[in-house]
PDB file of C-alpha atoms in Angstrom:
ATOM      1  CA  UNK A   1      -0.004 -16.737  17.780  1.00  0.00           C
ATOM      2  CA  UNK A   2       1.781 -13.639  19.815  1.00  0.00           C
ATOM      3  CA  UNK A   3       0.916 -10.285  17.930  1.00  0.00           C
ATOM      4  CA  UNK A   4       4.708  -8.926  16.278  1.00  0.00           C
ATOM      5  CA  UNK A   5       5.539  -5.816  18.745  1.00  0.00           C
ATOM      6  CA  UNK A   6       4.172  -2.735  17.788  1.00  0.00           C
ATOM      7  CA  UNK A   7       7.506  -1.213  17.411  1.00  0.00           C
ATOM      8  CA  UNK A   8       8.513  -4.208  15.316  1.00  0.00           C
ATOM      9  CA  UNK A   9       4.960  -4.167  12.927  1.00  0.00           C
ATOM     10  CA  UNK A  10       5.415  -0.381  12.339  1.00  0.00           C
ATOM     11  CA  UNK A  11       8.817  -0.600  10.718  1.00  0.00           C
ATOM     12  CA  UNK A  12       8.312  -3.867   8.782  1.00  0.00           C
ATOM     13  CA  UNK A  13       4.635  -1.248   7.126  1.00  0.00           C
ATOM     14  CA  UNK A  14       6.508   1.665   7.046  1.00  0.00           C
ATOM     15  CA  UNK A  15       9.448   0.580   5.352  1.00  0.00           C
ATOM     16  CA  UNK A  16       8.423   0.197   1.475  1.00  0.00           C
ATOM     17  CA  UNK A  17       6.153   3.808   1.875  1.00  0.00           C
ATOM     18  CA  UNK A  18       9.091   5.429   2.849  1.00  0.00           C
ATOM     19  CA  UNK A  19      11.345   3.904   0.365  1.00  0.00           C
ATOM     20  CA  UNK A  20       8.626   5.158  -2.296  1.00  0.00           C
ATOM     21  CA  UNK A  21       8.630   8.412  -1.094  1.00  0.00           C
ATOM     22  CA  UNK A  22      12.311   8.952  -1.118  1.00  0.00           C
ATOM     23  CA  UNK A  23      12.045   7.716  -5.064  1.00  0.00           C
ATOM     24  CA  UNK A  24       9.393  10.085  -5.927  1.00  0.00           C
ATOM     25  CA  UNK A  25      12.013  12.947  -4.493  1.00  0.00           C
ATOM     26  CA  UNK A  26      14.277  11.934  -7.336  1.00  0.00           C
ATOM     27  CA  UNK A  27      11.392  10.673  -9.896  1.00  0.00           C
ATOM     28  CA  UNK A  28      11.699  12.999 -12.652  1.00  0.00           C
ATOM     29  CA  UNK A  29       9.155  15.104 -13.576  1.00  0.00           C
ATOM     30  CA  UNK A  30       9.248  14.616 -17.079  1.00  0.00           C
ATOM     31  CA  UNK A  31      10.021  11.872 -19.583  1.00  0.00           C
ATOM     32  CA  UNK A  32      12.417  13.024 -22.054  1.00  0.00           C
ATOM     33  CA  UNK A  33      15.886  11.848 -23.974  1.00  0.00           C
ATOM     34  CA  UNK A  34      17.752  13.383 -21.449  1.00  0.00           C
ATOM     35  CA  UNK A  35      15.957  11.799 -18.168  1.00  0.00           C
ATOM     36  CA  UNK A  36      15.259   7.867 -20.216  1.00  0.00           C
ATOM     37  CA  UNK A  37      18.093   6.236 -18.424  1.00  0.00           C
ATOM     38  CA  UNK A  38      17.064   7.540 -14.900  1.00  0.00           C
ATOM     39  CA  UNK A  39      13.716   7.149 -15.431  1.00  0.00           C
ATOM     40  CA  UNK A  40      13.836   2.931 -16.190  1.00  0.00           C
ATOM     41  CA  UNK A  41      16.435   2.460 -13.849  1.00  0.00           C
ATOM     42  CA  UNK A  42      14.271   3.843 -11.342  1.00  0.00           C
ATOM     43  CA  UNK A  43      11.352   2.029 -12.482  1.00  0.00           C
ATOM     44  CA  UNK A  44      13.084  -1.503 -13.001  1.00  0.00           C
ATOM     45  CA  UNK A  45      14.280  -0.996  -9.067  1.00  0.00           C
ATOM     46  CA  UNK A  46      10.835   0.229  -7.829  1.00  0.00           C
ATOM     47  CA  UNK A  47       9.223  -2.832  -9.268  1.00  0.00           C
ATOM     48  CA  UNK A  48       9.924  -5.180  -6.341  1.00  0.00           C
ATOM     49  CA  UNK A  49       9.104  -2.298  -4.044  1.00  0.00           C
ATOM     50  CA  UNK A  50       5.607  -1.259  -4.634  1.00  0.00           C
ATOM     51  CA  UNK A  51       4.017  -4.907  -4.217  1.00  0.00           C
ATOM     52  CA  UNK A  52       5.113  -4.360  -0.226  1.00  0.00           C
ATOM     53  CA  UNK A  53       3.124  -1.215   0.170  1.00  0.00           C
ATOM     54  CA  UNK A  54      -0.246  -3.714   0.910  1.00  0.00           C
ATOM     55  CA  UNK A  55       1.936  -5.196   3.661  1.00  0.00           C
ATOM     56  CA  UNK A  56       0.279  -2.952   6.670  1.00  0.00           C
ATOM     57  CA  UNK A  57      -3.457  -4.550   5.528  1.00  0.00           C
ATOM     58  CA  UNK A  58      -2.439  -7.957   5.178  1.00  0.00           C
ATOM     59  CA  UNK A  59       0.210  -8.321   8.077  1.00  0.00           C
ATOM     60  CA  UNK A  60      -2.420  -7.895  10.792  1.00  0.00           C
ATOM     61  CA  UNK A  61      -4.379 -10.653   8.988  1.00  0.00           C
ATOM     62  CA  UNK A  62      -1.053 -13.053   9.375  1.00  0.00           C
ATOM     63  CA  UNK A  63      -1.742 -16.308  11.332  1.00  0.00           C
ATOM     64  CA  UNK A  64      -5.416 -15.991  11.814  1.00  0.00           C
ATOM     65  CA  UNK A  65      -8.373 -17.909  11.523  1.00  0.00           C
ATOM     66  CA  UNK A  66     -11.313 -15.846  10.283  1.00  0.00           C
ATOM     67  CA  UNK A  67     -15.026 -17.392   9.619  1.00  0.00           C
ATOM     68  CA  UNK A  68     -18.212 -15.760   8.444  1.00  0.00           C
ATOM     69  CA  UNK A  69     -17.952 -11.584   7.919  1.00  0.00           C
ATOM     70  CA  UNK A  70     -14.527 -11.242   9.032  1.00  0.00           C
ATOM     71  CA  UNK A  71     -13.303 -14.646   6.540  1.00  0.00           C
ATOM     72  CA  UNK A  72     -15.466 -12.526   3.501  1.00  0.00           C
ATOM     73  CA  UNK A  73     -13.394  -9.697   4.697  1.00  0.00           C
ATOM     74  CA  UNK A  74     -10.526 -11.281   5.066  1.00  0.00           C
ATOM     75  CA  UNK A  75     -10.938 -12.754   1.758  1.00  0.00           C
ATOM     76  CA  UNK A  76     -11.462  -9.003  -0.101  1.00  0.00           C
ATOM     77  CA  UNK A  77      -8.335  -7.634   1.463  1.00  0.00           C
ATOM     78  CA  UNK A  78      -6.349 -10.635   0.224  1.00  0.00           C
ATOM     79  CA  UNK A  79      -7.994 -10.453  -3.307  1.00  0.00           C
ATOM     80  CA  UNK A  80      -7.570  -6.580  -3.224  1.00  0.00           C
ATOM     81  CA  UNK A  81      -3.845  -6.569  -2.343  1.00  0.00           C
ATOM     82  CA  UNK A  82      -3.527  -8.916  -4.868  1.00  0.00           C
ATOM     83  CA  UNK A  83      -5.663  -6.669  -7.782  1.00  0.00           C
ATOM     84  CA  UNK A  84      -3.159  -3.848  -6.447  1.00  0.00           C
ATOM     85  CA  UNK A  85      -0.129  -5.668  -6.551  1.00  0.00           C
ATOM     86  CA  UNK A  86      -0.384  -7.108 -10.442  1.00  0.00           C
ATOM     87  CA  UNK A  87      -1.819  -3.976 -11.946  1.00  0.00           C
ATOM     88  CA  UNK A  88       0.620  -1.509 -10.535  1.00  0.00           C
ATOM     89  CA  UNK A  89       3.033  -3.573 -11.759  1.00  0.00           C
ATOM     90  CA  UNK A  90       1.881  -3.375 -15.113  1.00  0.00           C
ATOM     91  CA  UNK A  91       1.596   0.309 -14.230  1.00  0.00           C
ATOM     92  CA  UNK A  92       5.831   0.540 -13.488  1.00  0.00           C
ATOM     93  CA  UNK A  93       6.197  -2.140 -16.627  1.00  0.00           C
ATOM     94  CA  UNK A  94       4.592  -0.226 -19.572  1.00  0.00           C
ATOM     95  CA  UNK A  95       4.377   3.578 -18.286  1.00  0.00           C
ATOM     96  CA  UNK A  96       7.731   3.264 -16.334  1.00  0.00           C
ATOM     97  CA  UNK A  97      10.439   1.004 -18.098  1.00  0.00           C
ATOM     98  CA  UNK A  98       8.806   0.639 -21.545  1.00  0.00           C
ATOM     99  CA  UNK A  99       8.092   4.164 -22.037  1.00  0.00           C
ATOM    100  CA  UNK A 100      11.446   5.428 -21.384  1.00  0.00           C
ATOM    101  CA  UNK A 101      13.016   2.887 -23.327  1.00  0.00           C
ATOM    102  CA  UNK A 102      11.181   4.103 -26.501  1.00  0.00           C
ATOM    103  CA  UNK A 103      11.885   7.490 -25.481  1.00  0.00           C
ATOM    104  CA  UNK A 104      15.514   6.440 -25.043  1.00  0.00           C
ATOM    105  CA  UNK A 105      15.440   5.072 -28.406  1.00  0.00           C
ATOM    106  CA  UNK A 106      14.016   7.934 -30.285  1.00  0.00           C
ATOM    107  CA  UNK A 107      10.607   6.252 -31.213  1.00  0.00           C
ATOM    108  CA  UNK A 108       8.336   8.821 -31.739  1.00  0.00           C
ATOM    109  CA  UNK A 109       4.254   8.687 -31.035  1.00  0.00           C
ATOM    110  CA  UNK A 110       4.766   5.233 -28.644  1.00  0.00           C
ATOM    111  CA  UNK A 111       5.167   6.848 -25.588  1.00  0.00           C
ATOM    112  CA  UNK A 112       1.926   8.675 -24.869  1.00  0.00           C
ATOM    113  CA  UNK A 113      -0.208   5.685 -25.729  1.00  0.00           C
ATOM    114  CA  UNK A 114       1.866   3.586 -23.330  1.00  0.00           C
ATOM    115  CA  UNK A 115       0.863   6.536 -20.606  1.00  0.00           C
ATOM    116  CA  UNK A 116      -2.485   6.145 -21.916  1.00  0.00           C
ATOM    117  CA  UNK A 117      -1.909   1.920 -20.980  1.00  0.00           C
ATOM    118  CA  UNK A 118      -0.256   2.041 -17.921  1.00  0.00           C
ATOM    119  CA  UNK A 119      -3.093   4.606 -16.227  1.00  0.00           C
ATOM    120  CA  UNK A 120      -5.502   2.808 -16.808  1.00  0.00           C
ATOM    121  CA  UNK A 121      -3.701  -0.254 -15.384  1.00  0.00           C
ATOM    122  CA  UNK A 122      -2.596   2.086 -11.888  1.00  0.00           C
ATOM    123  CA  UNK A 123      -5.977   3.135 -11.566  1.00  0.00           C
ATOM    124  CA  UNK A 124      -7.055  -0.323 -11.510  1.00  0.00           C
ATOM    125  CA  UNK A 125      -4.318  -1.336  -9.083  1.00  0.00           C
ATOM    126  CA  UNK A 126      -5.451   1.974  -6.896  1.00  0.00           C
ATOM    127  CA  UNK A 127      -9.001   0.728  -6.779  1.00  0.00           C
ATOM    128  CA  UNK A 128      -7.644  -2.877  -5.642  1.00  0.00           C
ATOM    129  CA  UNK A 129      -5.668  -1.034  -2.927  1.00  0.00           C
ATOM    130  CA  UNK A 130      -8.590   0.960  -1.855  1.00  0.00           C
ATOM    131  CA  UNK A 131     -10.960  -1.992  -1.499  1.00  0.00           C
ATOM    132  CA  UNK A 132      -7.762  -3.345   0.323  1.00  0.00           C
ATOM    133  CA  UNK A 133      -7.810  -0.699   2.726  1.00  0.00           C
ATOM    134  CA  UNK A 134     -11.825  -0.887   3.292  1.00  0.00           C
ATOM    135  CA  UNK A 135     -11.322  -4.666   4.125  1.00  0.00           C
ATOM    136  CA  UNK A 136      -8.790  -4.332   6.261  1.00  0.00           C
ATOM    137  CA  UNK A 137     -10.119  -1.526   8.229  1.00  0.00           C
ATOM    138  CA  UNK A 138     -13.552  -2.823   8.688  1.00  0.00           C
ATOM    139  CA  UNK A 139     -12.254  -6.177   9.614  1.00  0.00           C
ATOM    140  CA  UNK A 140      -9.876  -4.456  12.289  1.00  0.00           C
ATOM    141  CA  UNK A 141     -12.593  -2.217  13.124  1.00  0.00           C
ATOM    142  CA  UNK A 142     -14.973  -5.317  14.456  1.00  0.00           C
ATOM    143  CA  UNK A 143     -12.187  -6.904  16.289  1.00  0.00           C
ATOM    144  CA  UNK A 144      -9.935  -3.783  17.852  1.00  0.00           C
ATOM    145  CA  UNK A 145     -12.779  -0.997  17.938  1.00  0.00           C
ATOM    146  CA  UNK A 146     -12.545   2.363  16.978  1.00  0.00           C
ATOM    147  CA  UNK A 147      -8.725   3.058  17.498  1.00  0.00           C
ATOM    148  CA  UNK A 148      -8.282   1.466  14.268  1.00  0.00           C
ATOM    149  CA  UNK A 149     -10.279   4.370  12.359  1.00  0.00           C
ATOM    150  CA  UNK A 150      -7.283   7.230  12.469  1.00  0.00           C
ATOM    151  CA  UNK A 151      -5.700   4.654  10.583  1.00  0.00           C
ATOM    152  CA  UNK A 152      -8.164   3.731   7.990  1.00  0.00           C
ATOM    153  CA  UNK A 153      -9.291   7.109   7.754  1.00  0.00           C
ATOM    154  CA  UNK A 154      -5.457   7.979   6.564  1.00  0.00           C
ATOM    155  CA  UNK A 155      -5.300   5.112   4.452  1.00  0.00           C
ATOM    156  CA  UNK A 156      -8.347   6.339   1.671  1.00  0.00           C
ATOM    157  CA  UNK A 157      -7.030   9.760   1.802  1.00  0.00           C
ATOM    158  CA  UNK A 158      -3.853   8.329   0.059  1.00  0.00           C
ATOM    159  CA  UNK A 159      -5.701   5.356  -1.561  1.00  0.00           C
ATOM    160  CA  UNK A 160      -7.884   8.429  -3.177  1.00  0.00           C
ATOM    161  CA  UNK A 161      -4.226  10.630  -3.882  1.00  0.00           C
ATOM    162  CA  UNK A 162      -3.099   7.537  -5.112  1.00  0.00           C
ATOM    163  CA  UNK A 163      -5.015   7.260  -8.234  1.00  0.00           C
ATOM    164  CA  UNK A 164      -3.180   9.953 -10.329  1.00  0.00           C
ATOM    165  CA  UNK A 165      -0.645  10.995  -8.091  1.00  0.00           C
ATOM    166  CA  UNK A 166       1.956   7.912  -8.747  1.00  0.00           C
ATOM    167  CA  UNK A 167       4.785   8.991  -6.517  1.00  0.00           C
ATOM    168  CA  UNK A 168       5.770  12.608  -8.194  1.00  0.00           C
ATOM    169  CA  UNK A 169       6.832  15.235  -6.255  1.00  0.00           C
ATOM    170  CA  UNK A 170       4.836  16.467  -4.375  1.00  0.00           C
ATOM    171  CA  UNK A 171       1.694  15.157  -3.818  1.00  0.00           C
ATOM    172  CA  UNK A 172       2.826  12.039  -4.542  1.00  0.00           C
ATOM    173  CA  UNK A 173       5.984  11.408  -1.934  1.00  0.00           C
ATOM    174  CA  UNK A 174       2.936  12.946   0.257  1.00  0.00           C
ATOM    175  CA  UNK A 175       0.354   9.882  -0.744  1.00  0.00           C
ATOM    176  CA  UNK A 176       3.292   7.380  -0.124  1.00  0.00           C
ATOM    177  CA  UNK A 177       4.134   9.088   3.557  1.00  0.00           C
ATOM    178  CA  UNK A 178       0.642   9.028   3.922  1.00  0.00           C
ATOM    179  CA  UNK A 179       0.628   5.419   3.838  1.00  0.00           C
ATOM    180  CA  UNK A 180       3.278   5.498   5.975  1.00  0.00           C
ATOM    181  CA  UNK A 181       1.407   6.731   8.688  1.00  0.00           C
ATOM    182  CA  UNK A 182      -1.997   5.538   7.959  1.00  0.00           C
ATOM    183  CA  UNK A 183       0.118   1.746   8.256  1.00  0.00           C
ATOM    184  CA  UNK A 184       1.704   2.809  11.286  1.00  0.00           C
ATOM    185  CA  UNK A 185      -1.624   3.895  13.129  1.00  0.00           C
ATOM    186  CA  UNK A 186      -2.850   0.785  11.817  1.00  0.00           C
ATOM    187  CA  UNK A 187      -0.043  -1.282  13.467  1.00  0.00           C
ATOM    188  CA  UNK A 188      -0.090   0.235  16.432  1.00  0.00           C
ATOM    189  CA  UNK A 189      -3.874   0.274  17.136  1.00  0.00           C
ATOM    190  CA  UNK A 190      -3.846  -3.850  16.379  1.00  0.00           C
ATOM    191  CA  UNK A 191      -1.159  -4.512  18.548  1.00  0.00           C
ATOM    192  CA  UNK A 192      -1.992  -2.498  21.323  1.00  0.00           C
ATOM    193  CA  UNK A 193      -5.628  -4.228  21.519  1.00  0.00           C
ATOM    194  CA  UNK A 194      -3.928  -7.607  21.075  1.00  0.00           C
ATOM    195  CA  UNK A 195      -1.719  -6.741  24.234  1.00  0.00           C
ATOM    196  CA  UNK A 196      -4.762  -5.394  26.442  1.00  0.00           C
ATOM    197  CA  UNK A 197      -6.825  -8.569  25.379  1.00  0.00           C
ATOM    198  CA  UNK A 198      -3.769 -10.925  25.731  1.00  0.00           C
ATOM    199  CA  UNK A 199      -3.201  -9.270  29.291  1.00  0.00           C
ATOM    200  CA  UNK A 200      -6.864  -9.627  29.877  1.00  0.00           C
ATOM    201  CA  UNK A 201      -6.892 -13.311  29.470  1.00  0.00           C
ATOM    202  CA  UNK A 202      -3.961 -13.476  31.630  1.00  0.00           C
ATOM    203  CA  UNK A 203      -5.301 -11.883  34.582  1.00  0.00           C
ATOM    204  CA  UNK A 204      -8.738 -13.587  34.303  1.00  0.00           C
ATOM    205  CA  UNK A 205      -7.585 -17.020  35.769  1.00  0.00           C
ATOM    206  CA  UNK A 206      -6.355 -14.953  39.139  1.00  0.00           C
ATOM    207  CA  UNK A 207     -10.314 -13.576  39.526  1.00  0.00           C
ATOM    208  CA  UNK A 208     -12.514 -15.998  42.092  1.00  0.00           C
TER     209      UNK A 208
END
C-alpha cells in the first residue's frame, strides 16, 4: 500500500490538535452561572473532536501487516487509543456537559464531585494516550530509525501536560499544539522513510 504524502498525513494529524487548541482559547476558565451555556455547548461540540487526536499513532499503522514485536506493539497502540478515546469522553460527558448543566440549573454541591469523576476518568484516558504514544513510537522507531524520536519525544511531553492540563489556556492550547507538532514530526519522519525505501526497491532491479 503507497504511504499517504507527507504533506497530505500532516494535515489529516494536525487537524483535530489544532481545532482543540483554538477551543481551549475560548474554554472558559471557570464554571459558573454566567459561563454554563458556553461551557456545554463547547463541550457537546468537542466531543466528536477529541477521539481524532490518536489519529497521528494509529494512521501510520493503516494498511499494515505486523507479526511478532511490532503486531504486540501494534496491538498496545490500538488498545491505548482506544483506553484514550472512551475515557476522555467520559471526561467531556460528566466534567464538561453534566457539570455545567447542574451549574446552569442552580444545583448546588453536584458539580465538584462530578470534577472529582471526570479527572479521574481524563487521567485514565491520558495514561491510554501515553501508552499510545510509547507504542507507536517504538514500533516506528524499529521500522523508520531514529528520525522518528523528535516526534515521540514531543508526543510524552504533551501526553505528560496532558494529564491535568485539559485544554485551558495556557498550558493547555500549548499540550494540544504540542501534539500538533509531535504528529506532524511523526508523519513526516514515516513517510519520508517509506519514500527512500520505496525508491530503494525501485532502483534495485537496475543494479547487475
Amino acid at each position: 500500500m503507497t504511504p499517504l504524502p507527507a504533506l497530505r498525513a500532516t494535515a489529516l494529524v494536525t487537524l483535530a490538535p489544532l481545532l482543540l487548541a483554538a477551543a481551549g482559547i475560548m474554554h472558559p476558565a471557570h464554571l459558573t452561572a454566567a459561563t454554563a451555556g458556553h461551557w456545554i455547548a463547547l463541550h457537546i461540540a468537542l466531543l466528536p473532536v477529541f477521539p481524532f487526536l490518536v489519529l497521528g499513532l494509529v494512521l501510520p499503522l493503516r494498511g499494515r501487516s505486523f507479526r511478532g514485536i511490532d503486531g504486540v506493539l501494534a496491538l498496545l497502540a490500538w488498545a491505548g487509543s482506544l483506553c484514550y478515546s472512551a475515557y476522555y469522553a467520559g471526561l467531556d460527558a460528566v466534567a464538561g456537559i453534566s457539570a455545567g448543566v447542574v451549574v446552569d440549573h442552580g444545583v448546588h454541591g453536584a458539580a465538584g464531585r462530578l470534577f472529582a469523576t471526570g479527572d479521574e476518568l481524563g487521567r485514565a484516558g491520558a495514561y491510554g494516550l501515553t501508552l499510545a504514544v510509547l507504542a507507536t513510537s517504538t514500533l516506528l522507531w524499529r521500522r523508520h530509525g531514529a528520525r522518528v524520536l523528535p516526534g515521540a519525544v514531543v508526543l510524552l511531553a504533551a501526553c505528560w501536560s496532558f494529564r491535568d492540563s485539559h485544554i485551558f489556556w495556557p498550558r493547555g492550547v500549548l499540550t494540544m499544539l504540542g501534539f500538533a507538532l509531535g504528529s506532524a514530526l511523526l508523519a513526516v519522519a514515516s513517510s519520508a522513510s517509506e519514500a527512500d525505501r520505496t525508491a530503494t526497491e525501485v532502483e534495485m532491479p537496475a543494479n547487475p
